[in-house]
Coordinates of C-alpha atoms in Angstrom, one line a residue:
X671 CA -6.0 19.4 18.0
X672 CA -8.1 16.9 17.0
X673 CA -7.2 17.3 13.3
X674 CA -3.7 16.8 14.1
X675 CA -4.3 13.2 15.4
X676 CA -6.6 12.5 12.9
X677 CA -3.5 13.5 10.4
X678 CA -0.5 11.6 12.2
X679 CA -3.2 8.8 12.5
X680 CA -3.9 8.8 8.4
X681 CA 0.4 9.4 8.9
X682 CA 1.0 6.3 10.5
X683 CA -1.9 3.8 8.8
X684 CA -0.1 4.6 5.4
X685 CA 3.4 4.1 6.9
X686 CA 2.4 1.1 8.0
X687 CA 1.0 -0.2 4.6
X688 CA 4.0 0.6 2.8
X689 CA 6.4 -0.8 5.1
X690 CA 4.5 -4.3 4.8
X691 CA 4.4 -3.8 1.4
X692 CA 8.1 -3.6 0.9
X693 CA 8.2 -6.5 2.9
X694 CA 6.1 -8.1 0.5
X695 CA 8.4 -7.2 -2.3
X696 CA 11.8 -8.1 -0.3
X697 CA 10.3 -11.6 0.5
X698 CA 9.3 -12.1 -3.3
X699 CA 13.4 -11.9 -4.0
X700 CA 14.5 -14.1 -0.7
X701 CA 14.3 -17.4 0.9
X702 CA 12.0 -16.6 3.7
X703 CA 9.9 -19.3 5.6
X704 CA 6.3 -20.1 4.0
X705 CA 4.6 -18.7 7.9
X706 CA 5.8 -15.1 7.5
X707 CA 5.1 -15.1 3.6
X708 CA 1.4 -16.6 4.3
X709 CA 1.2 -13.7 7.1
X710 CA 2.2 -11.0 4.7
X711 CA -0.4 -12.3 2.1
X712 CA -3.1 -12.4 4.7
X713 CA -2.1 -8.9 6.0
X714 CA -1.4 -7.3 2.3
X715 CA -3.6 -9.8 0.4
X716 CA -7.7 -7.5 0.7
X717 CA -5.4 -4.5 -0.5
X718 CA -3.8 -6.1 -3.8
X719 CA -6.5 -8.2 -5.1
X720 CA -8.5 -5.2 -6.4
X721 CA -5.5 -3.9 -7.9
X722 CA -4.6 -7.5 -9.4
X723 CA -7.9 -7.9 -10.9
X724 CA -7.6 -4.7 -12.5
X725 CA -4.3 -5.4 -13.5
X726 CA -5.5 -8.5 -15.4
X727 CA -7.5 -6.7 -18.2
X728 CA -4.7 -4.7 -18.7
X729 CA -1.1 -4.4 -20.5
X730 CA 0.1 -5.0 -17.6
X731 CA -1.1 -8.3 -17.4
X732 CA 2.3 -10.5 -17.3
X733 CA 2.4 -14.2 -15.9
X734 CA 6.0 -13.5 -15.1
X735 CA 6.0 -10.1 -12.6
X736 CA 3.2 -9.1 -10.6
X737 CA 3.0 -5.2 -10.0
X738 CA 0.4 -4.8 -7.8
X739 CA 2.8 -4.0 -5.2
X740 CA 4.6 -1.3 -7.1
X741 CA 1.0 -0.2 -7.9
X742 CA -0.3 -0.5 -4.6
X743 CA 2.7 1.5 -3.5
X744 CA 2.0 4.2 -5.7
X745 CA -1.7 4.6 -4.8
X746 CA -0.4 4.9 -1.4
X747 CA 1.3 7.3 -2.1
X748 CA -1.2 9.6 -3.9
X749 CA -3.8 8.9 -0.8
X750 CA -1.7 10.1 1.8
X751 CA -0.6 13.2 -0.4
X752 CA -4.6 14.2 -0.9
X753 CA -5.8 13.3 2.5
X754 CA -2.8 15.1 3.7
X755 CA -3.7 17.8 1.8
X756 CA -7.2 17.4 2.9
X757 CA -6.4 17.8 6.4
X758 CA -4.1 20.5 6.4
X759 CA -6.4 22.7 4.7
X760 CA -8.9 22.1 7.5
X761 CA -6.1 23.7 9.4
X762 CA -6.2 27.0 7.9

């Protein structure tokens, strides 16, 4: 039992994540007051700055777009399909 919660727990934290991070990318595109965007960038902010500065020595590297988000997305993503995986084979 305990391995299930642990799983919808891991379920829900990456849910989460990605929701806000959409958000992040919907409020790059629309008028939305500067308090919620400087809330999203405090909530989303210690997640994408490792991925930005990675992002900066590479081809990537536009002054234009920034992909972190789609990136971030993405390693999300691949985490909750391995720790998923993880889990459920402690199952068996």
């Amino acid at each position: 039992m305990n391995i299930i919660l642990i799983y919808r727990t891991f379920y829900v934290f990456f849910n989460v994540i990605e929701i806000i991070l959409f958000v992040y990318i919907i409020s790059s595109w629309l008028p939305i007051p500067n308090g919620i965007k400087k809330i999203l960038l405090n909530l989303i902010n210690p997640f994408l700055d490792p991925i930005r500065f990675l992002l900066r020595r590479s081809i990537f590297n536009t002054s234009v777009s920034d992909f972190s988000p789609i990136i971030g997305i993405v390693i999300l993503s691949y985490l909750q399909h391995v720790l998923s995986e993880l889990i459920l084979l402690q199952l068996v």
